Amino acid sequence: MSSEETRRRFLEAAGLAGVAALAGCSGNGGDGSGDGGDGGDGGEDTETDTETETETGGDDGGSETRLSWHAGGTGGTYYPLSNEFKTIVEENTDFTLNVQSTGASVENVGSLADESADFALIQNDIAYFARNGTGIETFEGNAIENLRGVATLYPETITLVTLADSGIETLEDLSGATINTGDLGSGTQVNALQILEAVGVEDFNEQNAGFSQASEQLANGDIDAAFVVGGWPVGAIEDLATTNDIRIVPIDGEARESVKDAASWFADDTIPGGTYSGVEEDIETVAVQAMIATNAGVPADTVETVTAAIFDNVDDLTIKTDFITVDSAQDGMSIELHEGAAAYFGE
């Protein structure tokens, strides 16, 4: 696959995830006010139903308000973490969070752009591209001006997984392989294609599916390797490692430097030995950053209340507890903060 074909295929894929919505909704709330909207629409807690409704009781908080929170695939970290946020917010506020499984970052940007999502988890690199209308073709000329940041959360590790007997030991060994690069239009797909291009791997067959399905594809021999982007340990990889001998392919040495030179938002990361069954040595790789985002139409007091609920109660979390803190919540923030988040963090 040539670099040009790679870029073309990503553009087509991301288009399926809502590029029309991106083009149609940029500029909404672009003045940064954030306090003049109705907070968008809440959503049903299903993977397919994106119809939404919100019940508001004005500023007195006297009636239940339903907010839509878009996560990621059920086999990654976004979805279970979002459900922990749901529990915390519902226990400490009058809001109800309806968590939806989605194709993750790029798709979630589209949902924030058209305000069908009130909050979403996305990658900090995708947030930057979307807000600035740059970086990847999906956003060229389609800056999402109503996109706002809330908080960064934890490193999203790039994990390249294969079976131990695949013969794939380095990135360069992926030439000619069948590779799952992640869901169409996801941040995982963006990162996978960036990495492959950076190290000169152009001849490969691309498959697109979420983490859980990619794990099944590996186990069944349908693919040779899969990119997974998420905080370790990723459940789908844990499950695969319990039934198969796996290898985590390192992104290190000159290959890692090439990746970082090509995309400055990648940072060094390490998957500790023992994270996955049968992988006892530390694995060097790269990472981006997970973050909570919202749109400028969500009222400032709503964003401040939800943000306070989460970060005042981080001790109630069980996922990524070493990383999610008030002190680090603006590390790597790549876009303008929503005024409600700025009020909470004192920015």
CSV table of C-alpha atoms in Angstrom, one decimal:
chain,number,residue,atom,x,y,z
A,1,MET,CA,0.0,0.0,0.0
A,2,SER,CA,1.5,3.4,-1.0
A,3,SER,CA,1.6,6.4,1.3
A,4,GLU,CA,-0.9,8.2,-0.9
A,5,GLU,CA,-3.3,5.2,-0.9
A,6,THR,CA,-2.9,5.1,2.9
A,7,ARG,CA,-3.9,8.7,3.3
A,8,ARG,CA,-6.8,8.3,0.8
A,9,ARG,CA,-8.1,5.3,2.7
A,10,PHE,CA,-8.0,7.1,6.0
A,11,LEU,CA,-9.9,10.1,4.5
A,12,GLU,CA,-12.5,7.7,3.3
A,13,ALA,CA,-12.7,5.9,6.6
A,14,ALA,CA,-12.9,9.0,8.7
A,15,GLY,CA,-15.6,10.3,6.4
A,16,LEU,CA,-17.7,7.4,7.5
A,17,ALA,CA,-17.3,8.6,11.1
A,18,GLY,CA,-18.9,11.9,10.5
A,19,VAL,CA,-16.8,14.2,8.3
A,20,ALA,CA,-20.0,15.7,7.0
A,21,ALA,CA,-21.0,16.6,10.5
A,22,LEU,CA,-17.6,18.1,11.1
A,23,ALA,CA,-17.9,20.4,8.1
A,24,GLY,CA,-21.4,21.4,9.0
A,25,CYS,CA,-20.9,22.2,12.6
A,26,SER,CA,-17.5,23.9,12.9
A,27,GLY,CA,-17.9,27.4,14.1
A,28,ASN,CA,-20.7,26.7,16.6
A,29,GLY,CA,-19.8,28.5,19.7
A,30,GLY,CA,-16.5,29.5,18.2
A,31,ASP,CA,-16.3,32.7,20.2
A,32,GLY,CA,-15.5,30.6,23.3
A,33,SER,CA,-18.4,31.9,25.3
A,34,GLY,CA,-19.7,28.4,26.2
A,35,ASP,CA,-22.4,29.8,28.5
A,36,GLY,CA,-25.1,30.7,26.0
A,37,GLY,CA,-25.9,27.1,24.8
A,38,ASP,CA,-28.4,24.6,26.1
A,39,GLY,CA,-25.8,22.0,26.8
A,40,GLY,CA,-26.6,19.9,23.8
A,41,ASP,CA,-28.6,16.7,24.0
A,42,GLY,CA,-28.2,13.8,26.4
A,43,GLY,CA,-28.1,10.3,25.0
A,44,GLU,CA,-29.4,6.8,25.5
A,45,ASP,CA,-26.9,4.3,27.0
A,46,THR,CA,-26.7,2.1,23.9
A,47,GLU,CA,-24.1,1.5,21.2
A,48,THR,CA,-26.4,2.2,18.3
A,49,ASP,CA,-29.1,4.6,19.5
A,50,THR,CA,-27.7,8.1,19.2
A,51,GLU,CA,-31.0,9.9,19.6
A,52,THR,CA,-30.8,12.2,22.6
A,53,GLU,CA,-32.9,14.2,24.9
A,54,THR,CA,-32.1,16.5,27.9
A,55,GLU,CA,-34.3,17.4,30.8
A,56,THR,CA,-33.2,20.6,32.4
A,57,GLY,CA,-34.5,22.3,35.5
A,58,GLY,CA,-32.8,25.6,35.0
A,59,ASP,CA,-29.9,26.8,37.2
A,60,ASP,CA,-31.4,25.4,40.4
A,61,GLY,CA,-30.4,21.9,39.6
A,62,GLY,CA,-33.8,20.7,40.9
A,63,SER,CA,-34.6,18.2,38.2
A,64,GLU,CA,-32.6,15.5,36.7
A,65,THR,CA,-30.4,16.4,33.7
A,66,ARG,CA,-29.3,13.7,31.3
A,67,LEU,CA,-25.9,14.2,29.6
A,68,SER,CA,-24.5,12.2,26.8
A,69,TRP,CA,-20.9,10.9,27.3
A,70,HIS,CA,-19.2,9.2,24.3
A,71,ALA,CA,-16.5,6.7,25.1
A,72,GLY,CA,-14.9,4.1,22.8
A,73,GLY,CA,-14.9,0.4,22.1
A,74,THR,CA,-15.9,-1.9,24.9
A,75,GLY,CA,-12.5,-3.7,24.7
A,76,GLY,CA,-10.4,-0.6,25.4
A,77,THR,CA,-10.0,1.7,28.4
A,78,TYR,CA,-12.3,4.5,27.4
A,79,TYR,CA,-15.5,2.6,28.0
A,80,PRO,CA,-14.9,1.1,31.5
A,81,LEU,CA,-13.3,4.4,32.7
A,82,SER,CA,-16.3,6.4,31.4
A,83,ASN,CA,-18.6,4.1,33.3
A,84,GLU,CA,-16.6,4.8,36.5
A,85,PHE,CA,-17.0,8.6,35.7
A,86,LYS,CA,-20.7,7.9,35.3
A,87,THR,CA,-20.9,6.4,38.8
A,88,ILE,CA,-19.0,9.2,40.4
A,89,VAL,CA,-21.0,12.0,38.7
A,90,GLU,CA,-24.3,10.4,39.4
A,91,GLU,CA,-23.4,9.9,43.1
A,92,ASN,CA,-22.2,13.4,43.5
A,93,THR,CA,-24.5,15.6,41.3
A,94,ASP,CA,-28.0,15.7,39.9
A,95,PHE,CA,-26.8,14.7,36.5
A,96,THR,CA,-27.2,11.3,34.8
A,97,LEU,CA,-24.5,10.3,32.4
A,98,ASN,CA,-25.5,8.1,29.5
A,99,VAL,CA,-22.3,6.4,28.3
A,100,GLN,CA,-22.2,5.2,24.7
A,101,SER,CA,-19.7,2.9,23.1
A,102,THR,CA,-18.3,4.5,19.9
A,103,GLY,CA,-15.4,4.3,17.4
A,104,ALA,CA,-13.5,6.7,19.7
A,105,SER,CA,-11.6,9.8,19.0
A,106,VAL,CA,-12.4,11.0,15.5
A,107,GLU,CA,-16.0,9.8,15.7
A,108,ASN,CA,-16.3,11.5,19.1
A,109,VAL,CA,-15.1,14.8,17.7
A,110,GLY,CA,-18.0,14.7,15.2
A,111,SER,CA,-20.4,14.0,18.0
A,112,LEU,CA,-19.1,17.0,20.0
A,113,ALA,CA,-19.2,19.2,16.9
A,114,ASP,CA,-22.9,18.6,16.3
A,115,GLU,CA,-23.6,18.6,20.0
A,116,SER,CA,-25.1,15.1,20.1
A,117,ALA,CA,-22.5,14.4,22.8
A,118,ASP,CA,-21.9,16.7,25.8
A,119,PHE,CA,-18.7,15.1,26.8
A,120,ALA,CA,-16.3,12.6,25.2
A,121,LEU,CA,-12.9,11.0,25.6
A,122,ILE,CA,-10.5,11.7,22.8
A,123,GLN,CA,-6.7,11.7,22.2
A,124,ASN,CA,-4.9,15.0,22.6
A,125,ASP,CA,-3.4,14.8,19.1
A,126,ILE,CA,-6.8,14.4,17.5
A,127,ALA,CA,-8.1,17.2,19.6
A,128,TYR,CA,-5.4,19.5,18.3
A,129,PHE,CA,-6.0,18.5,14.7
A,130,ALA,CA,-9.7,19.0,15.0
A,131,ARG,CA,-9.6,22.4,16.7
A,132,ASN,CA,-7.0,23.8,14.4
A,133,GLY,CA,-8.2,22.2,11.1
A,134,THR,CA,-4.9,20.6,10.4
A,135,GLY,CA,-2.8,17.5,10.8
A,136,ILE,CA,-5.0,15.0,9.0
A,137,GLU,CA,-7.1,15.4,5.8
A,138,THR,CA,-10.3,14.8,7.7
A,139,PHE,CA,-10.0,18.2,9.4
A,140,GLU,CA,-8.2,20.2,6.7
A,141,GLY,CA,-10.4,23.2,6.2
A,142,ASN,CA,-12.9,21.9,8.8
A,143,ALA,CA,-11.7,23.3,12.1
A,144,ILE,CA,-14.0,22.4,14.9
A,145,GLU,CA,-14.3,25.7,16.5
A,146,ASN,CA,-16.7,24.6,19.3
A,147,LEU,CA,-14.4,21.9,20.6
A,148,ARG,CA,-13.2,22.6,24.1
A,149,GLY,CA,-10.9,20.8,26.6
A,150,VAL,CA,-11.8,19.7,30.1
A,151,ALA,CA,-8.8,17.6,31.4
A,152,THR,CA,-6.1,15.3,30.4
A,153,LEU,CA,-6.1,11.9,32.0
A,154,TYR,CA,-3.3,9.4,31.3
A,155,PRO,CA,-0.9,8.2,28.6
A,156,GLU,CA,-2.5,6.3,25.8
A,157,THR,CA,0.1,3.6,25.0
A,158,ILE,CA,0.6,2.5,21.4
A,159,THR,CA,0.6,-1.3,21.7
A,160,LEU,CA,1.5,-3.4,18.7
A,161,VAL,CA,0.5,-7.0,19.4
A,162,THR,CA,1.0,-10.2,17.5
A,163,LEU,CA,1.3,-13.9,18.3
A,164,ALA,CA,4.6,-15.2,19.5
A,165,ASP,CA,5.1,-17.4,16.5
A,166,SER,CA,4.2,-14.8,13.8
A,167,GLY,CA,7.8,-13.9,13.1
A,168,ILE,CA,7.1,-10.2,13.6
A,169,GLU,CA,9.7,-8.8,16.0
A,170,THR,CA,10.1,-5.2,14.7
A,171,LEU,CA,8.0,-2.6,12.9
A,172,GLU,CA,9.9,-3.3,9.7
A,173,ASP,CA,8.7,-6.9,9.8
A,174,LEU,CA,5.2,-5.6,9.2
A,175,SER,CA,6.0,-5.1,5.5
A,176,GLY,CA,3.6,-7.4,3.6
A,177,ALA,CA,1.6,-8.2,6.7
A,178,THR,CA,-2.2,-8.0,7.3
A,179,ILE,CA,-2.6,-5.5,10.1
A,180,ASN,CA,-5.6,-4.3,12.0
A,181,THR,CA,-5.1,-0.6,12.4
A,182,GLY,CA,-8.2,0.0,14.6
A,183,ASP,CA,-11.8,1.1,14.0
A,184,LEU,CA,-12.4,3.2,10.9
A,185,GLY,CA,-12.0,6.8,11.8
A,186,SER,CA,-10.6,6.1,15.3
A,187,GLY,CA,-7.5,7.7,16.9
A,188,THR,CA,-6.0,4.3,16.8
A,189,GLN,CA,-6.2,4.2,13.0
A,190,VAL,CA,-4.7,7.7,12.8
A,191,ASN,CA,-1.7,6.7,15.0
A,192,ALA,CA,-1.2,3.4,13.3
A,193,LEU,CA,-1.0,4.9,9.9
A,194,GLN,CA,1.3,7.7,11.1
A,195,ILE,CA,3.7,5.2,12.6
A,196,LEU,CA,3.7,2.9,9.6
A,197,GLU,CA,4.4,5.8,7.3
A,198,ALA,CA,7.1,7.2,9.6
A,199,VAL,CA,9.1,3.9,9.4
A,200,GLY,CA,8.5,3.4,5.7
A,201,VAL,CA,6.1,0.4,5.8
A,202,GLU,CA,3.9,0.9,2.8
A,203,ASP,CA,3.2,-2.6,1.6
A,204,PHE,CA,0.5,-4.0,4.0
A,205,ASN,CA,-3.1,-5.2,4.0
A,206,GLU,CA,-5.2,-3.1,6.3
A,207,GLN,CA,-8.1,-4.4,8.4
A,208,ASN,CA,-10.3,-2.2,10.5
A,209,ALA,CA,-12.0,-3.4,13.7
A,210,GLY,CA,-12.2,-2.6,17.4
A,211,PHE,CA,-9.9,-4.1,20.0
A,212,SER,CA,-12.0,-7.0,20.9
A,213,GLN,CA,-12.6,-8.1,17.4
A,214,ALA,CA,-8.9,-7.6,16.6
A,215,SER,CA,-8.0,-10.0,19.4
A,216,GLU,CA,-10.3,-12.6,17.9
A,217,GLN,CA,-8.7,-12.0,14.5
A,218,LEU,CA,-5.3,-12.6,15.9
A,219,ALA,CA,-6.4,-15.8,17.7
A,220,ASN,CA,-8.0,-17.1,14.5
A,221,GLY,CA,-5.0,-16.3,12.3
A,222,ASP,CA,-7.0,-13.8,10.2
A,223,ILE,CA,-4.5,-11.0,10.8
A,224,ASP,CA,-0.8,-10.9,11.6
A,225,ALA,CA,-0.7,-7.9,14.0
A,226,ALA,CA,-2.9,-5.3,15.5
A,227,PHE,CA,-2.4,-1.8,16.8
A,228,VAL,CA,-4.1,-1.0,20.1
A,229,VAL,CA,-4.1,2.5,21.6
A,230,GLY,CA,-5.1,2.7,25.3
A,231,GLY,CA,-3.9,2.8,28.8
A,232,TRP,CA,-2.4,-0.5,29.8
A,233,PRO,CA,-3.5,-3.1,30.6
A,234,VAL,CA,-6.0,-3.3,27.7
A,235,GLY,CA,-8.7,-5.8,28.5
A,236,ALA,CA,-8.8,-7.3,25.0
A,237,ILE,CA,-5.0,-8.0,25.1
A,238,GLU,CA,-5.2,-9.4,28.6
A,239,ASP,CA,-7.9,-11.8,27.3
A,240,LEU,CA,-5.9,-12.8,24.3
A,241,ALA,CA,-2.8,-13.4,26.4
A,242,THR,CA,-4.7,-15.9,28.6
A,243,THR,CA,-5.4,-18.2,25.7
A,244,ASN,CA,-2.5,-17.5,23.3
A,245,ASP,CA,1.2,-16.8,23.5
A,246,ILE,CA,1.6,-13.2,22.4
A,247,ARG,CA,4.4,-10.8,21.6
A,248,ILE,CA,4.3,-7.1,22.1
A,249,VAL,CA,6.4,-5.6,19.3
A,250,PRO,CA,8.6,-2.7,20.6
A,251,ILE,CA,8.7,0.7,19.1
A,252,ASP,CA,12.2,1.6,20.1
A,253,GLY,CA,15.6,2.8,18.9
A,254,GLU,CA,15.8,4.5,15.5
A,255,ALA,CA,12.2,3.5,14.7
A,256,ARG,CA,11.0,5.4,17.7
A,257,GLU,CA,13.0,8.4,16.9
A,258,SER,CA,11.6,8.4,13.4
A,259,VAL,CA,8.1,8.2,14.8
A,260,LYS,CA,8.6,11.1,17.1
A,261,ASP,CA,10.3,13.2,14.4
A,262,ALA,CA,7.3,12.7,12.2
A,263,ALA,CA,4.7,13.5,14.9
A,264,SER,CA,5.7,15.6,17.8
A,265,TRP,CA,2.8,14.6,20.0
A,266,PHE,CA,4.2,11.1,20.5
A,267,ALA,CA,6.2,10.6,23.7
A,268,ASP,CA,8.3,7.8,25.0
A,269,ASP,CA,6.5,5.2,27.0
A,270,THR,CA,7.1,1.7,28.5
A,271,ILE,CA,4.8,-1.2,29.1
A,272,PRO,CA,6.1,-2.8,32.3
A,273,GLY,CA,7.0,-6.5,32.2
A,274,GLY,CA,4.2,-8.6,33.6
A,275,THR,CA,1.5,-6.4,32.4
A,276,TYR,CA,0.4,-9.2,30.0
A,277,SER,CA,0.7,-12.9,30.7
A,278,GLY,CA,3.8,-14.3,29.1
A,279,VAL,CA,5.4,-10.9,28.4
A,280,GLU,CA,7.9,-10.6,31.3
A,281,GLU,CA,10.3,-7.9,29.9
A,282,ASP,CA,9.6,-4.2,29.7
A,283,ILE,CA,8.5,-3.1,26.2
A,284,GLU,CA,9.6,0.3,24.9
A,285,THR,CA,7.0,2.2,22.8
A,286,VAL,CA,5.3,5.6,22.4
A,287,ALA,CA,2.1,7.1,23.7
A,288,VAL,CA,-0.3,10.0,23.2
A,289,GLN,CA,-2.6,11.4,25.9
A,290,ALA,CA,-6.2,10.7,26.7
A,291,MET,CA,-8.4,13.6,27.6
A,292,ILE,CA,-12.0,14.7,28.4
A,293,ALA,CA,-13.4,17.1,25.8
A,294,THR,CA,-16.7,18.9,25.6
A,295,ASN,CA,-18.3,21.5,23.3
A,296,ALA,CA,-18.8,25.3,23.8
A,297,GLY,CA,-22.6,24.9,23.9
A,298,VAL,CA,-22.5,23.0,27.2
A,299,PRO,CA,-23.2,25.6,30.0
A,300,ALA,CA,-20.2,26.6,32.2
A,301,ASP,CA,-21.9,25.5,35.4
A,302,THR,CA,-22.6,22.1,34.0
A,303,VAL,CA,-19.0,21.5,32.9
A,304,GLU,CA,-17.7,22.9,36.2
A,305,THR,CA,-20.0,20.6,38.2
A,306,VAL,CA,-19.1,17.5,36.3
A,307,THR,CA,-15.4,18.3,36.4
A,308,ALA,CA,-15.5,18.9,40.1
A,309,ALA,CA,-17.4,15.7,40.7
A,310,ILE,CA,-14.7,13.7,38.9
A,311,PHE,CA,-11.6,15.4,40.2
A,312,ASP,CA,-12.8,15.8,43.8
A,313,ASN,CA,-13.4,12.1,43.9
A,314,VAL,CA,-10.5,10.5,42.0
A,315,ASP,CA,-9.9,8.2,45.0
A,316,ASP,CA,-13.1,6.4,43.9
A,317,LEU,CA,-11.5,5.4,40.6
A,318,THR,CA,-10.0,1.9,40.1
A,319,ILE,CA,-8.7,2.5,36.5
A,320,LYS,CA,-5.5,4.6,35.8
A,321,THR,CA,-5.3,5.7,39.4
A,322,ASP,CA,-1.6,6.5,39.1
A,323,PHE,CA,-2.2,9.1,36.4
A,324,ILE,CA,-5.6,10.8,36.9
A,325,THR,CA,-5.0,13.7,39.4
A,326,VAL,CA,-5.9,17.3,39.7
A,327,ASP,CA,-2.2,18.3,39.5
A,328,SER,CA,-1.7,16.6,36.2
A,329,ALA,CA,-5.1,17.4,34.6
A,330,GLN,CA,-3.7,20.1,32.3
A,331,ASP,CA,-0.5,18.3,31.3
A,332,GLY,CA,-0.5,17.9,27.5
A,333,MET,CA,-3.8,19.9,27.1
A,334,SER,CA,-3.7,20.7,23.4
A,335,ILE,CA,-6.8,22.9,23.0
A,336,GLU,CA,-8.6,25.8,24.6
A,337,LEU,CA,-10.3,24.9,27.9
A,338,HIS,CA,-14.0,25.2,28.4
A,339,GLU,CA,-14.7,28.1,30.8
A,340,GLY,CA,-16.4,25.7,33.2
A,341,ALA,CA,-13.2,23.6,33.4
A,342,ALA,CA,-11.1,26.7,33.6
A,343,ALA,CA,-13.1,27.8,36.6
A,344,TYR,CA,-12.6,24.6,38.4
A,345,PHE,CA,-8.8,24.3,37.7
A,346,GLY,CA,-8.2,28.0,38.3
A,347,GLU,CA,-6.8,28.5,34.8
